[in-house]
Amino acid sequence: MWANGEERQWLSAYVADFLTDARDAGATLPGGMLEDLQKRLQQYLRSEMPLYSYQGDKHYGFATRAYAGLVLARSNKASLANLRRLQQEMEAQPTEVKSSLPWAHLGRALQLSGDNQAAISLFERANNSSYQAGYYGDYGSALRDQALTFALLAAAGRDTAAPLLALF
């Protein structure tokens, strides 16, 4: 996909999310584009390739893999074992997750994949997390991450506007 430059994995997940939305809305997609992206996202989720790391932190990798997991789960292409493995990795290093959004992405992916118990645990982590200001390579901000977390929790039937309203 990124033949003209360096790959940015988070952007690959973003493009796949957009194409999934377009497909779900009835758009005709170029042949094989979404499927190729899904194969790449599966590699991210399985940790088959090194992911970008800004200043040696793990947030970008966790954020990218959780987002990839959600995008794949929306098409029933996420391995439950890989999602659970990512959950274990993130829970073992919670200070490396600098925002609520990766927790919400992974929680929704697990919910869509049928593991409601794990999803509830991750939604609670998302509700109890706040954005740690800094550049992590995932285009985040306090407003973006809280707004998307709220949208994911609402889609999961677990919305609470408190974290979003606290920004104002």
CSV table of C-alpha atoms in Angstrom, one decimal:
chain,number,residue,atom,x,y,z
A,1,MET,CA,0.0,0.0,0.0
A,2,TRP,CA,2.8,2.4,0.9
A,3,ALA,CA,5.0,1.7,-2.2
A,4,ASN,CA,6.2,5.3,-2.4
A,5,GLY,CA,7.5,5.6,1.1
A,6,GLU,CA,7.9,4.4,4.6
A,7,GLU,CA,5.0,2.4,6.0
A,8,ARG,CA,3.0,3.9,8.8
A,9,GLN,CA,1.1,1.1,10.4
A,10,TRP,CA,-1.4,3.2,12.3
A,11,LEU,CA,-2.4,4.9,9.0
A,12,SER,CA,-2.8,1.5,7.4
A,13,ALA,CA,-5.3,0.6,10.1
A,14,TYR,CA,-7.1,3.9,9.6
A,15,VAL,CA,-7.4,3.4,5.8
A,16,ALA,CA,-8.7,-0.1,6.4
A,17,ASP,CA,-11.2,1.3,8.9
A,18,PHE,CA,-12.4,3.8,6.3
A,19,LEU,CA,-12.6,1.2,3.6
A,20,THR,CA,-14.6,-1.1,5.9
A,21,ASP,CA,-17.0,1.8,6.6
A,22,ALA,CA,-17.3,2.4,2.8
A,23,ARG,CA,-17.9,-1.3,2.2
A,24,ASP,CA,-20.5,-1.4,4.9
A,25,ALA,CA,-22.2,1.6,3.3
A,26,GLY,CA,-22.5,-0.2,0.0
A,27,ALA,CA,-19.6,1.3,-1.9
A,28,THR,CA,-17.7,-0.8,-4.5
A,29,LEU,CA,-14.1,-1.0,-3.5
A,30,PRO,CA,-11.1,-1.6,-5.8
A,31,GLY,CA,-10.5,-5.3,-6.2
A,32,GLY,CA,-8.6,-6.9,-3.4
A,33,MET,CA,-7.6,-3.6,-1.7
A,34,LEU,CA,-9.4,-4.2,1.6
A,35,GLU,CA,-8.4,-7.9,1.6
A,36,ASP,CA,-4.8,-7.0,1.2
A,37,LEU,CA,-5.0,-4.5,4.0
A,38,GLN,CA,-6.7,-7.0,6.2
A,39,LYS,CA,-3.8,-9.4,5.6
A,40,ARG,CA,-1.4,-6.7,6.7
A,41,LEU,CA,-3.4,-5.9,9.8
A,42,GLN,CA,-3.4,-9.6,10.7
A,43,GLN,CA,0.4,-9.4,10.6
A,44,TYR,CA,0.3,-6.4,13.0
A,45,LEU,CA,-2.1,-8.2,15.4
A,46,ARG,CA,0.1,-11.3,15.4
A,47,SER,CA,3.3,-9.2,15.9
A,48,GLU,CA,4.9,-10.7,12.8
A,49,MET,CA,6.7,-7.5,12.1
A,50,PRO,CA,8.3,-4.7,14.0
A,51,LEU,CA,6.1,-1.7,14.5
A,52,TYR,CA,7.2,1.9,14.6
A,53,SER,CA,8.3,3.1,18.0
A,54,TYR,CA,8.6,6.7,18.9
A,55,GLN,CA,11.5,7.2,21.4
A,56,GLY,CA,11.4,3.5,22.3
A,57,ASP,CA,7.9,3.5,23.8
A,58,LYS,CA,5.4,0.8,23.3
A,59,HIS,CA,2.2,2.9,23.0
A,60,TYR,CA,2.3,3.1,19.2
A,61,GLY,CA,2.6,-0.7,18.8
A,62,PHE,CA,-0.2,-1.3,21.3
A,63,ALA,CA,-2.4,1.4,19.8
A,64,THR,CA,-1.8,0.1,16.2
A,65,ARG,CA,-2.4,-3.5,17.1
A,66,ALA,CA,-5.6,-2.8,19.1
A,67,TYR,CA,-6.9,-0.6,16.2
A,68,ALA,CA,-6.0,-3.4,13.7
A,69,GLY,CA,-7.8,-5.9,15.9
A,70,LEU,CA,-11.0,-3.8,15.9
A,71,VAL,CA,-10.9,-3.3,12.1
A,72,LEU,CA,-10.4,-7.0,11.6
A,73,ALA,CA,-13.2,-7.9,14.1
A,74,ARG,CA,-15.6,-5.7,12.2
A,75,SER,CA,-15.1,-8.1,9.3
A,76,ASN,CA,-15.0,-11.3,11.5
A,77,LYS,CA,-11.3,-11.7,10.6
A,78,ALA,CA,-9.6,-11.2,14.0
A,79,SER,CA,-8.3,-14.2,15.8
A,80,LEU,CA,-9.7,-14.3,19.3
A,81,ALA,CA,-6.4,-15.9,20.5
A,82,ASN,CA,-4.4,-13.0,19.1
A,83,LEU,CA,-6.8,-10.4,20.6
A,84,ARG,CA,-6.5,-12.1,24.0
A,85,ARG,CA,-2.7,-12.3,23.7
A,86,LEU,CA,-2.6,-8.5,23.0
A,87,GLN,CA,-4.8,-8.0,26.0
A,88,GLN,CA,-2.4,-9.9,28.2
A,89,GLU,CA,0.6,-7.9,26.8
A,90,MET,CA,-1.2,-4.6,27.4
A,91,GLU,CA,-2.3,-5.5,30.9
A,92,ALA,CA,1.2,-6.6,31.8
A,93,GLN,CA,2.5,-3.1,30.8
A,94,PRO,CA,-0.4,-0.7,31.5
A,95,THR,CA,1.9,2.3,31.9
A,96,GLU,CA,2.9,1.9,28.2
A,97,VAL,CA,-0.7,2.6,27.1
A,98,LYS,CA,-0.8,6.4,27.1
A,99,SER,CA,-4.5,6.8,26.3
A,100,SER,CA,-8.0,5.3,26.8
A,101,LEU,CA,-8.4,4.6,23.1
A,102,PRO,CA,-6.3,1.4,22.7
A,103,TRP,CA,-8.2,-0.1,25.6
A,104,ALA,CA,-11.5,0.8,24.0
A,105,HIS,CA,-10.4,-0.4,20.5
A,106,LEU,CA,-9.3,-3.8,21.9
A,107,GLY,CA,-12.4,-4.0,24.2
A,108,ARG,CA,-14.7,-3.5,21.2
A,109,ALA,CA,-12.7,-6.0,19.1
A,110,LEU,CA,-13.1,-8.6,21.8
A,111,GLN,CA,-16.8,-7.8,22.2
A,112,LEU,CA,-17.4,-8.2,18.5
A,113,SER,CA,-15.4,-11.5,18.6
A,114,GLY,CA,-17.6,-12.8,21.4
A,115,ASP,CA,-15.5,-12.4,24.5
A,116,ASN,CA,-17.8,-10.0,26.5
A,117,GLN,CA,-16.1,-10.7,29.8
A,118,ALA,CA,-12.7,-9.5,28.5
A,119,ALA,CA,-14.4,-6.6,26.7
A,120,ILE,CA,-16.0,-5.4,29.9
A,121,SER,CA,-12.6,-5.4,31.7
A,122,LEU,CA,-11.1,-3.4,28.9
A,123,PHE,CA,-14.0,-0.9,28.8
A,124,GLU,CA,-13.4,-0.3,32.5
A,125,ARG,CA,-9.7,0.4,31.8
A,126,ALA,CA,-10.7,2.8,29.1
A,127,ASN,CA,-13.1,4.6,31.5
A,128,ASN,CA,-10.3,4.9,34.1
A,129,SER,CA,-7.6,6.0,31.7
A,130,SER,CA,-6.7,9.5,30.6
A,131,TYR,CA,-4.6,10.8,27.8
A,132,GLN,CA,-1.0,11.4,28.7
A,133,ALA,CA,0.1,14.4,26.6
A,134,GLY,CA,3.0,13.7,24.2
A,135,TYR,CA,3.7,12.6,20.7
A,136,TYR,CA,3.4,8.9,20.1
A,137,GLY,CA,3.0,8.7,16.4
A,138,ASP,CA,-0.7,7.7,16.4
A,139,TYR,CA,-2.1,11.2,15.7
A,140,GLY,CA,-3.8,11.3,19.1
A,141,SER,CA,-4.9,14.1,21.3
A,142,ALA,CA,-6.9,14.3,24.5
A,143,LEU,CA,-10.0,15.4,22.5
A,144,ARG,CA,-9.7,12.8,19.7
A,145,ASP,CA,-9.0,9.9,22.0
A,146,GLN,CA,-11.8,10.7,24.5
A,147,ALA,CA,-14.3,11.3,21.6
A,148,LEU,CA,-13.4,8.0,19.9
A,149,THR,CA,-13.4,6.2,23.2
A,150,PHE,CA,-16.9,7.6,23.9
A,151,ALA,CA,-18.1,6.5,20.5
A,152,LEU,CA,-16.7,3.0,20.9
A,153,LEU,CA,-18.3,2.6,24.4
A,154,ALA,CA,-21.6,3.9,23.1
A,155,ALA,CA,-21.5,1.4,20.2
A,156,ALA,CA,-20.8,-1.3,22.8
A,157,GLY,CA,-23.7,-0.2,24.9
A,158,ARG,CA,-21.4,1.0,27.7
A,159,ASP,CA,-21.3,4.7,27.2
A,160,THR,CA,-20.6,7.2,29.8
A,161,ALA,CA,-20.1,10.8,28.8
A,162,ALA,CA,-18.2,11.8,31.9
A,163,PRO,CA,-14.7,11.5,30.5
A,164,LEU,CA,-15.7,13.4,27.3
A,165,LEU,CA,-17.5,16.1,29.2
A,166,ALA,CA,-14.5,16.5,31.5
A,167,LEU,CA,-12.6,18.0,28.6
A,168,PHE,CA,-14.9,21.0,28.5
